[in-house]
Amino acid sequence: MISANNKINGSFSAKIDLPQNSGHSADETHLSKNNLRTNTRRFVQKTGAAFIECPPRGLKGDPNFDFYDFLTLGTVPYAVGSLTFMALFNGVGRHFDSFSKSMAAKTGNKLALGVLFYGIAKGLSKNLITKPVKWATGVDTEMPFENVVYSIPTKPGETNITKIQQRKVFDSVEFPRFDLLYDNSGDKNQYMKYYDSVAKRLGVHDDMSASDAKIKPVIKDIVSRTTTANHISSYLWAATGVAYALQQPWDGFFNALSSKAWKRASGNSGMAEKLANVGSNLKRIGSGFADSAIESAKSLWNGANGATGLKKHAGKIVLGVALASSVLGATNAIIGARKKAQQQKAEVIDRTKQTTVM
Amino acid sequence: MYGDLLQDYLNRTPGQPKVAPDVKTPSYTPALNNPGKKGYLTVTDTIDIENKVKPDKGQGHLIDDTLKDKIKYFGFDRKYDAKALVDGYNGRAKDHQLGRLNDVGLLAGGIAIASYIAASKQTPKAKVMEFVGLTSFLLAMKVWPKVAIEIPAKLVHGFNVNKQYIDDQGRKKSVFQDSQYIPWDLYTGEKPDENLSLIGDKMGIKKDIPNREEVVKDQMRKIATQNNALWMLSAGVATPVLGALGACAAEGVVDDAIENIRDKKANTKIRDMFRSLVGAEDTRKVNTKTADKISGLLSGKQGAAVDEAFIDSLTEAVSGEVKDSKLLEGVKADLTQILRPSNPVLNGEAKNKILNNLSSELEKMNLGNGINLSEVIPNMEELDARLSEAFRTPVGETITVNSEAKAKQISDVLETLMQDKLYDKVPKEEIEKVTGTVRRVSVGGLKSSSATLTAESSKTISSYLNEVLKFQETHKGLDECMNVKIGAREDSVLAKNWKRVEKALAKSLGITDKELKAARLGRINAEELFAKKLEQLAAAGNEENYKKALDSLAREMDKLNIKLNGSEAGSSVIEDLFGAVDKNYETTKKGINRVAGESNGALSRSKFLEALTEERFEGAGSHKNNFVTGARERINSVKSTYNRIINAFDVFKRAGAIDKADKEAVDVANKVKDVVLNAHSKDFSEKFFTDNNLSFYKKIYNFMCGGKAKETQEVLDGVSAAMNGSLDEYRKKLYNIVGNDASKIKTKHTVTENAEKLYREGGSVYSKGEATANKIFNSIGKAPSEFLKDLSQKQYNSNKWLRTFGAIGAGVFAITTAAQFAFGGKDDAIKEVK
């Protein structure tokens, strides 16, 4: 950077030109949209980092391995653990005699499906709370942003010191990235657009001038309630997913999926026929999945044939508890937000109080 | 101004202070311009701080690694989590609280899953195991970082990488989890664990390097980061595997514990029920819900007319408790008897009705191409005359039809009358048709009025159903006890003992895993294996091993007797149970007969009682017979299987002692060896394919059922007094089955009367009738080779699972522990050379 005649060749501001292989154009922390495309990209980036980038740095004891990297690495036990669970239930079956193999596979397949549904239900169930809260209050607690961090160089001449972190604005409830929610495009009226919109949605905008200071505590309140509800309800929905996967009608799907059920094309058929055969087999598997899914949902709700008492109603109970937790969580957040907003609106300076200014 | 500063900076060469040294300042060695040297702040001049203000002590404190602290903070954690939940709900939560709520959610979800699966399991053990599995998994999550990361790190590097601390706001955190915020100020050095220089000694940091404390801190941070990464990478495999292995280990303990609890409860219940049933008074209870329902039904219809629907409703109320369909039919028939409608009467009105119906029916029939009906239809006088003749009563008297026979007689009278009247007037075929019509009409005319629920019949019904319900309630309790002891479920005492005997057999025969793998695939492999092992044990000179093997096996088998008989000397729980069952039937019989006696003829012959005990046919097909025989035969078949295995041991031992030169004896012995291990009931009925060579066949069964090796006698005597007797009894039964002279095959293998009598004397009185294939099977016992095949399958599968995942668990542990030695780096500048 320092050339022979002591002239500066580089710049020292935060806005440096990144090397070409950094992979994206933005050079500073910026908000992202909360849609499927963005979320998929974030998921891929984060998971890739978890498996490829973070482990070597962690195992080397890199001084830049911070708390975010540690949490990112936390994805690994989830994924590996899920596969391990599936192996625990299914891995040894191939050594068994054929009768034991088929019997073990019946349970093992359902348990593996249970692991899968656990993850899916846990991830998707958050929307049952965050979407209604967003609609009713204007605050999307899952609002993502991409954080650009500059780390300490550990070797001489190291220039690739930027890290991309996939974070959410409201990851922390004590220190949310409120600074990212201001509109810096220049128009004075738009500066507090976000806070104004939240205030409007909560019905307190008319009496608020500088809405940001009043609304920030309300947002914190919403985040606290929503996050609490998410933490509890996501696991209860995961339990429902497991219960769903253990229903007996899934046997039909696994039978359709087995290699014995695969219909072979006749020996000397051409490529087109072979493709058509593959297509029809996939269609068969697909409709097998749909049938099993519907029948299993009914079985979860109604209980197994001939079941009585708790066994009959267990499915309803599990589903009911999960649903209740989501409903309670969402309503609690929305009602709490409204109440807090009203409180904030009412907090005015008490002009009758006397203070001494030094 | 800025430009000047910049130029100064650029012009400065390393080592030159920018400001004139009027104050002692530290010199700075930037890392970038000193390749190869670490950029540590090397203090060459120091500032005297003796009387200056020192920094405050850290507000928080580290948590000790002692058990006392762990227990103390366990409660602290639970309170903290509860408060976090409340604060989170009310919108007041802080970040640390929200972080802990994730673990609360994990626990809630785990309990939900365990509860759901437990609800669908049948046996108590399976239900408990779901929660054991959950606990094992959660424990594995906590134990893995401790055992595989923390302890090895402490041993290799000398400090706790998972150290916890309480911060100034009272929150429990991990010291090294966030590498940018490590509370070094809490390492005050008061305790050896918290003394950085001692830790540095353990890590092998050179004692004379400048700024040793900074070096130690950096090294600790690095090792802790590496261990955190290792934890994340290994936990995915280790936690589920460890959790599963832990649950597997706990399963045996849980199994035994639950079995003992259930068995004790059943023993107490059996004793109590037996004592109360043999007592003088009938203290049996009824199911109050059903009893209330019935009394409600009865009181609702007091004095009203009742029909079949009412009887059905009573039967339905009873069917909530009584599930056996034959008994229910009996109840319905009895109720119908009690509520029998008042007998129809054949008075003038009824007779007129019959004659009118008859004429209208005959009109419809268009007899004999239009005959004059008025000539054919009998009139009242003719009917009266015929009736008086038939019943020997005065003409025109009202006849009470109080039996089916009487009704038939009336019908016959009318028939004969019509036939006489039609004799010459219509063809024979039409007379037959008329006969049918007459019958129908007469029955219709004699239709009885519906019954009423009088006070007396209500009382009879009430006491009758009381007896039925008392029987059922007691029987249910006894049935439950029977299930605990010998039920067809995996957690009954009988089933559990069977499993243990399987294990004991595999152990005493010394079967290896490889042999299990082959034996499970087919019966022939199992046959060969069993024969091979017994040959080895029975070989001359191997007496000690034979005795040891037979002893351990027999002890396990004897445990069944101990468990079934209970621990009180002089009494047997299982016999008490059978006695109680007997008594229940007896008392019910007495009760129903008493009700029948008090009913003034309303209940003369109880069909329920017939279905219950079938006294007419000595019990064949009755409820009592089915229940008791089923139970006795179940026990019998298990004991026979055990005895057959012991007999196999003995046969091989005796066969080993035969002189090899005696060809015939050797042939017989070989055949017996094959039969005792492998023959099924069909083979028995085929007389082992000896082709009617009766003398050879006799030699076979004599060898099989007679004679006992000395060693066998000694071992069985040593196990318990009853074992030898049990084996002898088994042989006696076997002899009676095989040793009859009847010719070859029949569809049902009949034993001679003599053998049947002998069997009955020795066995259960309730198993009457021809000796069926089933009875033979129960007395012969399961083929030992098949016993071996089944157990091979089960044991091989569970051994394989355990071996596979035990190896994976051990492997992950070994790798994780070994990685510890690679951590920390080998920088000679700071580390002492060992």
mmCIF file of N, CA and C in Angstrom, chain A residues 130-143 170 194 198 201-202 215 218-220 222-223 226 337:
data_model
loop_
_atom_site.group_PDB
_atom_site.id
_atom_site.type_symbol
_atom_site.label_atom_id
_atom_site.label_comp_id
_atom_site.label_asym_id
_atom_site.label_seq_id
_atom_site.Cartn_x
_atom_site.Cartn_y
_atom_site.Cartn_z
ATOM 1 N N THR A 130 -44.902 -15.209 12.853
ATOM 2 C CA THR A 130 -44.308 -13.970 12.368
ATOM 3 C C THR A 130 -45.154 -13.307 11.293
ATOM 4 N N LYS A 131 -45.813 -14.091 10.449
ATOM 5 C CA LYS A 131 -46.599 -13.460 9.388
ATOM 6 C C LYS A 131 -47.802 -12.701 9.938
ATOM 7 N N PRO A 132 -48.616 -13.305 10.816
ATOM 8 C CA PRO A 132 -49.708 -12.514 11.390
ATOM 9 C C PRO A 132 -49.211 -11.281 12.138
ATOM 10 N N VAL A 133 -48.071 -11.431 12.847
ATOM 11 C CA VAL A 133 -47.555 -10.272 13.582
ATOM 12 C C VAL A 133 -47.160 -9.172 12.604
ATOM 13 N N LYS A 134 -46.550 -9.584 11.500
ATOM 14 C CA LYS A 134 -46.149 -8.582 10.516
ATOM 15 C C LYS A 134 -47.358 -7.870 9.934
ATOM 16 N N TRP A 135 -48.360 -8.650 9.652
ATOM 17 C CA TRP A 135 -49.553 -8.063 9.066
ATOM 18 C C TRP A 135 -50.236 -7.123 10.040
ATOM 19 N N ALA A 136 -50.286 -7.497 11.310
ATOM 20 C CA ALA A 136 -51.034 -6.682 12.262
ATOM 21 C C ALA A 136 -50.239 -5.498 12.812
ATOM 22 N N THR A 137 -48.927 -5.631 12.857
ATOM 23 C CA THR A 137 -48.162 -4.550 13.476
ATOM 24 C C THR A 137 -47.208 -3.858 12.530
ATOM 25 N N GLY A 138 -46.955 -4.472 11.376
ATOM 26 C CA GLY A 138 -46.003 -3.872 10.457
ATOM 27 C C GLY A 138 -44.562 -4.234 10.748
ATOM 28 N N VAL A 139 -44.294 -4.998 11.804
ATOM 29 C CA VAL A 139 -42.913 -5.345 12.157
ATOM 30 C C VAL A 139 -42.641 -6.770 11.710
ATOM 31 N N ASP A 140 -41.682 -6.951 10.818
ATOM 32 C CA ASP A 140 -41.279 -8.294 10.413
ATOM 33 C C ASP A 140 -40.083 -8.690 11.259
ATOM 34 N N THR A 141 -40.317 -9.544 12.261
ATOM 35 C CA THR A 141 -39.228 -9.883 13.179
ATOM 36 C C THR A 141 -38.141 -10.701 12.502
ATOM 37 N N GLU A 142 -38.463 -11.252 11.313
ATOM 38 C CA GLU A 142 -37.458 -12.050 10.621
ATOM 39 C C GLU A 142 -36.703 -11.250 9.585
ATOM 40 N N MET A 143 -36.819 -9.915 9.628
ATOM 41 C CA MET A 143 -36.204 -9.078 8.583
ATOM 42 C C MET A 143 -34.711 -9.334 8.496
ATOM 43 N N PHE A 170 -33.454 -8.026 13.892
ATOM 44 C CA PHE A 170 -33.921 -8.150 15.276
ATOM 45 C C PHE A 170 -33.360 -9.382 15.972
ATOM 46 N N TYR A 194 -40.207 3.895 8.013
ATOM 47 C CA TYR A 194 -40.494 2.592 8.625
ATOM 48 C C TYR A 194 -41.235 2.756 9.937
ATOM 49 N N VAL A 198 -45.111 1.610 11.040
ATOM 50 C CA VAL A 198 -45.481 0.766 12.195
ATOM 51 C C VAL A 198 -46.490 1.494 13.067
ATOM 52 N N ARG A 201 -49.834 1.408 11.505
ATOM 53 C CA ARG A 201 -50.477 0.111 11.599
ATOM 54 C C ARG A 201 -51.007 -0.146 12.985
ATOM 55 N N LEU A 202 -50.326 0.393 13.977
ATOM 56 C CA LEU A 202 -50.802 0.191 15.347
ATOM 57 C C LEU A 202 -51.798 1.250 15.762
ATOM 58 N N ILE A 215 -41.585 4.492 18.972
ATOM 59 C CA ILE A 215 -41.896 3.156 18.442
ATOM 60 C C ILE A 215 -40.822 2.132 18.781
ATOM 61 N N VAL A 218 -41.726 -0.199 21.445
ATOM 62 C CA VAL A 218 -42.805 -1.092 21.013
ATOM 63 C C VAL A 218 -42.236 -2.243 20.197
ATOM 64 N N ILE A 219 -41.298 -1.905 19.316
ATOM 65 C CA ILE A 219 -40.695 -2.957 18.490
ATOM 66 C C ILE A 219 -39.964 -3.957 19.371
ATOM 67 N N LYS A 220 -39.267 -3.463 20.360
ATOM 68 C CA LYS A 220 -38.568 -4.378 21.265
ATOM 69 C C LYS A 220 -39.556 -5.307 21.962
ATOM 70 N N ILE A 222 -42.445 -6.267 20.811
ATOM 71 C CA ILE A 222 -42.927 -7.252 19.834
ATOM 72 C C ILE A 222 -41.888 -8.350 19.635
ATOM 73 N N VAL A 223 -40.628 -7.944 19.499
ATOM 74 C CA VAL A 223 -39.578 -8.921 19.238
ATOM 75 C C VAL A 223 -39.471 -9.906 20.399
ATOM 76 N N THR A 226 -42.538 -12.248 20.326
ATOM 77 C CA THR A 226 -42.535 -13.128 19.153
ATOM 78 C C THR A 226 -41.430 -14.169 19.251
ATOM 79 N N ALA A 337 -48.351 -5.376 21.567
ATOM 80 C CA ALA A 337 -47.847 -4.257 20.777
ATOM 81 C C ALA A 337 -48.812 -3.079 20.834
#
